[in-house]
Amino acid sequence: MQLEERLLSFYGDDFTGSTDAMEALTLSGLRTILFLEPPTKELLDEKFTDVACIGVAGISRTMSPEQMETDLKPILKQIQELGASINHYKICSTFDSSPTVGNIGRVLEMILDINHTQAFVPIIAGATPLQRYTVFGNHFARVDSKTFRLDEHPVMSRHPITPMQEANLIKHLSKQTSYPVDLVDVLSMDDHFTELEATVERIVTKQKPKGLLFDMLTSNHLTKIGKFIYEESKEKPLFVIGSSGVEYALTNYWSSMQDLKKQEANVDKINKTEKEQILVVSGSCSPITSEQIKHALDNGFTGLKVSPVKLIDPKTGSSYFNDLMKTVTELINAGENVIVYSALGSDDSSIEETREYLQSIGAEPTSSGQLLGEQFGKLIKKTVENTSLNRIVIAGGDTSSYATQEMGIYALEMIRSVAPGAPLCKSYSNTQRFDGVEIALKGGQLGQVDYFSKVHLGSNVTV
């Protein structure tokens, strides 16, 4: 295998998860570009000939099954046509999904419909570098010093759109698809690789699953999964469903191969950032983001708490937005680091107020991320146009997905590791003012308490 090959293409079901996957690849020396739409061959040939991996940042985590069929399926076909031997449908490492929103089971069905030569789809939820583990089919995630089963996780069990109330991922998927899903358990993952292959062959032959979930508890399991995926893809293209554990697994295995040398030049290009004024916008309801906001406010940031209802209600939205825009612009021009946020944690009264408002106008509760994200994106765009601001953070998976699309950029590339899964990136745009603007997209459950200060300082050193 030579580096001139395109090794991997992936589609991320939200923007923050997409930058997570890009980071895993970039830190292994594989230049990776994350596009907002599937790139054309002409664009790749003109500007990105040396790119080893290609990602497409999506919004399918907020889609209904019907929207997936209409909007996602054509993109998955385009991903496959990019020519990589491995194609990855990238999900959150906390498996966010439900039968009606972000249905992973429906994606399983679409993949097998698109890729007729594939008998089953490997499913990898674990990501040991992010402290996400799957054991006997049950999923766990670590917060600070404690590891929680998914249905007891302080953030994900209370997610406003897809609360995770089932830790057994096979049971969870059974509510999303009639396709059978089986398990390669942690005991089999401890076996020698040839025995592991035999176990998979036996399960596939006897049980005939359409999806095959792999347990993951250790870094050794991670590398074995990487080897398995790579070996499966050698004869024909392979589609995989999973977290960024897929990228970590593959890069762990690839880095051990004699003929795949790390591209040190690419690694040397990152982590050169310096202190820079920033604007943070947050639509996250996560308690983790709440603590990060409080830390930033205690360390010199200026906070502006907004009313989501006033911002998205057509009756008040225009004047409220203009007043907010004026205040943010004045603060940025005065040299302040600014945080605009809609909630402080999952108990914030604004969450229920927004839900009640959406219900009153006949809108789905799931539309809150889109409505708020679009307004935040317009706020960022106008702030950049009207000031010298060059560094931005967007917190919240759904918020990031919709806000980024408002900014007139077409791709992102990692430039600084800040916290696992939430790097600082530079943007690519056909508009000169936005080309090179630095953006960090942070999922609600990611980053240490001083995350915003680290981005401001251009550092990954604890503040």
XYZ file of C-alpha atoms in Angstrom:
463
model
C 0.000 0.000 0.000
C 1.373 3.388 -1.037
C 0.429 6.777 0.388
C -0.537 7.935 -3.098
C -3.714 5.889 -2.679
C -6.793 7.500 -1.190
C -6.992 5.524 2.014
C -10.320 6.547 3.498
C -13.439 8.588 2.842
C -15.939 9.350 5.562
C -19.269 11.074 6.120
C -19.853 12.553 9.577
C -23.411 12.637 10.898
C -22.682 16.027 12.453
C -19.935 18.609 12.106
C -18.271 18.189 15.501
C -18.016 14.448 14.983
C -16.521 15.055 11.561
C -13.670 17.155 12.961
C -13.119 14.407 15.537
C -12.475 11.893 12.736
C -10.277 14.369 10.863
C -8.167 14.892 13.983
C -7.519 11.173 14.440
C -6.232 10.915 10.874
C -4.240 14.162 10.892
C -2.393 13.344 14.106
C -1.230 10.134 12.443
C 0.338 12.137 9.635
C -2.396 11.567 7.063
C -3.411 14.854 5.476
C -7.187 15.048 5.694
C -9.602 17.643 4.340
C -13.152 17.922 5.650
C -15.606 19.220 3.044
C -19.062 20.616 3.703
C -20.347 18.923 0.547
C -18.931 16.001 -1.458
C -16.021 17.445 -3.471
C -15.828 17.198 -7.229
C -12.954 15.400 -8.915
C -11.971 18.725 -10.472
C -11.639 20.410 -7.050
C -9.569 17.537 -5.680
C -7.299 17.527 -8.727
C -6.855 21.305 -8.609
C -6.226 21.938 -4.898
C -5.927 18.707 -2.931
C -3.834 16.223 -4.887
C -1.771 15.150 -1.851
C -4.729 14.423 0.427
C -4.799 10.880 1.832
C -8.259 11.024 3.425
C -11.428 12.928 2.598
C -14.338 13.697 4.889
C -17.761 15.188 4.322
C -19.386 16.930 7.287
C -23.091 16.233 7.426
C -26.255 16.752 9.445
C -27.862 13.308 9.308
C -27.908 13.035 13.113
C -30.909 15.378 12.987
C -32.607 13.762 9.964
C -35.751 11.652 9.891
C -35.576 8.292 8.053
C -37.464 9.908 5.173
C -34.937 12.743 4.957
C -32.125 10.210 5.042
C -33.566 8.403 2.041
C -33.903 11.640 0.080
C -30.811 13.573 1.181
C -28.296 11.174 2.728
C -28.425 8.201 0.379
C -27.188 10.162 -2.684
C -24.301 11.540 -0.600
C -23.289 8.055 0.541
C -23.183 7.038 -3.131
C -20.949 10.044 -3.866
C -18.694 9.119 -0.940
C -18.248 5.655 -2.427
C -17.452 7.154 -5.833
C -14.488 9.077 -4.362
C -12.561 5.843 -4.813
C -11.267 4.985 -1.347
C -11.072 1.333 -0.364
C -12.685 2.127 3.006
C -15.785 4.288 3.386
C -16.943 5.255 6.854
C -20.339 6.479 8.061
C -19.113 8.336 11.127
C -21.441 8.454 14.140
C -21.002 9.969 17.577
C -19.026 7.865 20.057
C -22.098 7.960 22.294
C -24.263 6.404 19.538
C -26.805 9.286 19.480
C -29.821 8.038 17.514
C -33.452 7.004 17.673
C -36.011 5.411 15.336
C -37.198 8.884 14.266
C -34.004 10.985 14.447
C -30.525 10.052 13.198
C -31.567 6.429 12.651
C -28.360 4.362 12.387
C -30.316 1.229 11.508
C -31.698 2.965 8.437
C -28.143 3.850 7.406
C -27.200 0.167 7.713
C -29.993 -0.685 5.281
C -28.931 2.041 2.827
C -25.285 0.991 2.847
C -26.115 -2.596 1.943
C -28.444 -1.338 -0.779
C -25.671 0.874 -2.199
C -22.793 -1.596 -1.864
C -24.204 -4.829 -3.283
C -20.949 -6.764 -2.848
C -20.924 -6.299 0.939
C -22.531 -9.071 3.012
C -22.464 -7.256 6.366
C -21.411 -3.913 7.827
C -18.860 -3.748 10.679
C -20.098 -1.465 13.492
C -17.563 0.086 15.866
C -18.880 2.347 18.631
C -15.874 2.252 20.959
C -12.972 4.689 20.793
C -10.430 4.034 23.523
C -8.537 7.341 22.983
C -11.832 9.119 23.764
C -12.565 6.750 26.683
C -15.534 5.131 24.948
C -15.854 1.380 25.474
C -18.149 -1.433 24.317
C -18.261 -4.598 26.452
C -20.610 -7.521 25.691
C -22.555 -5.147 23.475
C -23.085 -2.562 26.212
C -21.610 0.887 25.677
C -19.783 3.019 28.243
C -18.345 6.544 28.266
C -16.042 8.190 30.768
C -16.687 11.618 32.287
C -13.816 13.033 34.351
C -12.734 10.119 36.567
C -15.868 7.973 36.295
C -17.057 5.615 33.562
C -20.820 5.489 32.978
C -23.004 3.001 31.181
C -24.625 4.920 28.329
C -28.125 4.943 29.818
C -26.704 6.414 33.040
C -24.394 8.946 31.368
C -25.023 12.412 32.893
C -25.103 14.086 29.472
C -26.293 11.529 26.936
C -29.077 10.019 29.052
C -30.571 13.534 29.162
C -29.856 14.669 25.602
C -32.692 17.026 24.562
C -33.216 15.370 21.155
C -31.986 11.763 21.428
C -31.778 10.782 25.108
C -29.925 7.463 25.290
C -31.984 5.131 27.464
C -30.526 1.810 26.278
C -26.849 0.886 26.683
C -27.151 -2.451 24.853
C -26.408 -1.300 21.325
C -27.901 -4.348 19.625
C -31.180 -3.791 21.484
C -30.936 -0.109 20.642
C -30.504 -0.883 16.930
C -33.345 -3.420 16.961
C -35.735 -0.482 17.407
C -34.311 1.173 14.285
C -34.103 -1.702 11.788
C -35.396 -5.213 11.217
C -31.956 -6.216 9.913
C -30.209 -8.638 12.292
C -27.135 -7.359 14.142
C -24.707 -9.712 15.925
C -21.737 -9.248 18.240
C -18.022 -10.028 18.352
C -17.606 -9.905 22.110
C -14.715 -8.820 24.292
C -13.543 -12.406 24.886
C -13.189 -12.993 21.151
C -11.410 -9.655 20.823
C -8.756 -10.976 23.230
C -8.011 -13.917 20.895
C -5.153 -14.064 18.394
C -6.082 -12.320 15.139
C -6.450 -15.549 13.144
C -8.852 -16.865 15.788
C -10.748 -13.588 15.682
C -11.105 -13.916 11.910
C -12.423 -17.453 12.360
C -14.966 -16.225 14.907
C -16.209 -13.553 12.524
C -16.431 -16.100 9.702
C -18.413 -18.458 11.920
C -20.854 -15.742 13.015
C -21.352 -14.497 9.456
C -21.856 -18.009 8.062
C -24.225 -19.274 10.753
C -26.097 -16.174 11.895
C -25.986 -14.197 8.641
C -26.079 -10.766 10.321
C -26.413 -7.583 8.313
C -24.509 -5.648 10.956
C -21.663 -6.908 13.152
C -20.874 -4.956 16.330
C -17.332 -5.221 17.703
C -16.606 -4.873 21.410
C -13.691 -2.592 22.303
C -12.059 -2.183 25.713
C -8.298 -1.926 25.108
C -5.861 -0.397 22.623
C -5.045 -3.943 21.511
C -8.690 -4.410 20.530
C -8.477 -1.098 18.661
C -5.533 -2.265 16.547
C -7.142 -5.647 15.798
C -10.266 -3.916 14.565
C -8.118 -1.710 12.330
C -6.413 -4.753 10.859
C -9.743 -6.510 10.331
C -11.257 -3.524 8.499
C -8.163 -3.106 6.333
C -7.967 -6.799 5.429
C -11.686 -6.850 4.555
C -11.222 -3.856 2.239
C -8.290 -5.238 0.236
C -10.340 -7.129 -2.336
C -13.397 -4.847 -2.604
C -14.519 -1.499 -1.151
C -15.900 -1.699 2.372
C -18.424 0.503 4.166
C -18.145 0.737 7.959
C -20.413 2.357 10.559
C -18.743 3.700 13.666
C -17.271 6.421 15.830
C -13.829 7.927 15.319
C -12.709 4.618 16.800
C -12.652 3.531 13.146
C -9.990 6.146 12.341
C -8.014 5.433 15.499
C -8.177 1.696 14.773
C -6.980 2.053 11.192
C -4.191 4.512 11.981
C -2.996 2.299 14.841
C -2.726 -0.593 12.418
C -1.398 1.398 9.461
C 1.357 2.953 11.566
C 2.646 -0.539 12.371
C 2.988 -1.464 8.693
C 6.445 -1.322 7.153
C 5.309 0.283 3.893
C 3.230 3.091 5.375
C 5.522 5.728 6.850
C 4.125 8.585 8.869
C 4.027 11.826 6.913
C 6.044 13.835 9.414
C 5.863 16.942 7.253
C 2.091 17.012 7.666
C 2.346 16.585 11.436
C 4.927 19.374 11.613
C 2.469 21.792 10.011
C 0.068 21.663 12.955
C 0.211 23.000 16.508
C 1.910 26.258 15.471
C -0.937 28.558 16.533
C -0.581 31.531 18.880
C -2.825 33.604 21.150
C -5.754 35.174 19.300
C -9.000 36.948 20.173
C -12.009 34.631 19.862
C -15.778 34.582 19.592
C -17.565 31.562 21.070
C -21.177 30.726 20.219
C -22.838 27.895 22.103
C -26.151 26.163 21.553
C -25.054 23.260 23.737
C -27.178 22.188 26.712
C -24.435 19.937 28.076
C -23.353 20.317 31.721
C -19.781 19.954 30.454
C -20.152 22.960 28.158
C -21.823 24.823 31.022
C -18.735 24.392 33.194
C -16.518 25.480 30.287
C -18.563 28.655 29.857
C -18.373 29.421 33.578
C -14.600 28.872 33.547
C -14.176 31.245 30.607
C -16.337 33.914 32.254
C -14.212 33.606 35.392
C -11.098 34.091 33.266
C -11.860 37.319 31.466
C -14.374 36.378 28.752
C -17.492 38.524 28.305
C -20.717 36.516 28.268
C -23.975 37.264 26.460
C -26.850 34.916 27.277
C -29.463 34.965 24.544
C -33.101 33.941 24.455
C -33.481 31.239 21.793
C -37.197 32.001 21.457
C -36.635 35.721 20.851
C -33.893 34.891 18.349
C -35.913 32.404 16.270
C -39.427 33.886 16.583
C -40.194 35.822 13.353
C -42.000 38.481 15.410
C -38.924 39.375 17.458
C -36.042 37.742 15.607
C -34.927 40.594 13.357
C -34.685 43.319 16.002
C -33.276 40.915 18.597
C -30.622 39.711 16.148
C -29.653 43.261 15.171
C -29.269 44.311 18.810
C -27.181 41.217 19.529
C -25.070 41.811 16.430
C -24.407 45.418 17.464
C -23.324 44.370 20.969
C -21.061 41.557 19.757
C -19.417 43.807 17.158
C -18.735 46.516 19.746
C -17.211 44.008 22.164
C -15.014 42.399 19.503
C -13.838 45.799 18.261
C -13.000 46.655 21.887
C -10.711 43.611 22.035
C -12.926 41.416 24.227
C -13.195 37.625 24.014
C -16.932 36.987 23.773
C -19.190 34.011 24.533
C -22.744 34.047 23.173
C -24.709 31.170 24.689
C -28.305 29.958 24.820
C -28.177 27.710 27.900
C -26.134 26.865 30.967
C -26.611 23.123 31.331
C -29.482 20.700 30.793
C -31.687 22.293 33.492
C -31.667 25.782 31.963
C -35.192 27.206 31.719
C -34.580 28.259 28.104
C -34.718 24.608 26.990
C -38.313 24.104 28.088
C -39.269 27.586 26.867
C -37.911 26.740 23.415
C -39.660 23.369 23.389
C -42.988 24.986 24.326
C -42.562 27.664 21.664
C -41.831 25.118 18.941
C -44.836 23.068 20.023
C -47.045 26.172 19.885
C -46.159 26.788 16.227
C -46.429 23.117 15.261
C -42.695 22.593 14.772
C -40.731 19.519 15.789
C -38.585 19.841 18.945
C -35.679 18.537 16.850
C -35.790 21.713 14.746
C -34.339 23.801 17.589
C -30.753 22.947 16.626
C -31.303 24.038 13.036
C -33.170 27.247 13.859
C -30.691 28.358 16.501
C -27.655 27.156 14.552
C -28.639 29.128 11.456
C -29.007 32.336 13.482
C -25.672 31.769 15.210
C -24.061 31.136 11.827
C -25.374 34.444 10.486
C -24.103 36.158 13.640
C -20.612 34.720 13.117
C -20.592 35.614 9.420
C -21.536 39.247 9.996
C -19.105 39.580 12.904
C -16.227 38.340 10.763
C -17.245 40.671 7.928
C -17.453 43.704 10.236
C -14.359 43.121 12.403
C -10.826 41.727 12.234
C -11.895 38.554 14.099
C -10.114 35.437 12.850
C -10.821 32.700 15.442
C -14.208 31.172 16.314
C -15.545 28.364 18.476
C -18.968 26.790 17.945
C -20.178 24.536 20.771
C -22.917 21.951 20.320
C -23.147 19.284 17.643
C -26.369 20.425 15.979
C -25.480 24.101 16.405
C -22.094 23.529 14.751
C -23.602 21.664 11.828
C -26.041 24.403 10.867
C -23.966 27.435 11.887
C -20.957 26.402 9.808
C -23.095 26.121 6.677
C -24.033 29.805 6.971
C -20.428 30.996 6.826
C -19.574 30.624 3.149
C -16.776 28.077 3.576
C -16.409 24.786 1.724
C -13.787 22.849 3.717
C -11.795 22.622 6.954
C -8.320 21.346 7.833
C -6.952 20.758 11.335
C -4.209 23.116 12.550
C -4.126 22.631 16.351
C -4.911 19.827 18.757
C -6.805 21.366 21.708
C -8.781 18.506 23.263
C -9.471 15.019 21.909
C -12.218 15.250 19.309
C -12.377 19.055 19.186
C -9.397 20.496 17.244
C -8.869 23.994 15.906
C -9.146 24.127 12.105
C -8.522 26.555 9.270
C -11.253 27.156 6.744
C -11.217 27.090 2.949
C -13.511 29.546 1.206
C -13.936 31.099 -2.208
C -14.499 34.394 -0.356
C -11.171 35.966 0.595
C -12.304 37.251 4.013
C -13.302 33.766 5.172
C -10.446 31.826 3.595
C -8.135 30.887 6.467
C -10.482 31.872 9.308
C -9.853 29.537 12.252
C -12.759 27.489 13.608
C -13.108 24.962 16.412
C -16.245 22.805 16.523
C -16.838 21.322 19.975
C -19.369 18.627 20.805
C -21.271 19.134 24.041
C -19.501 16.361 25.918
C -15.965 17.141 24.720
C -13.091 19.157 26.162
C -11.717 19.989 29.583
C -13.104 22.819 31.697
C -10.553 25.295 30.282
C -11.267 24.427 26.628
C -12.285 27.933 25.509
C -9.235 29.483 27.160
C -6.999 26.953 25.387
C -8.454 27.894 22.008
C -7.966 31.581 22.826
C -4.320 30.969 23.734
C -3.709 28.671 20.748
C -2.469 25.972 23.090
C -3.363 22.527 24.401
C -1.619 23.176 27.723
C -3.920 23.203 30.756
C -4.768 26.757 31.791
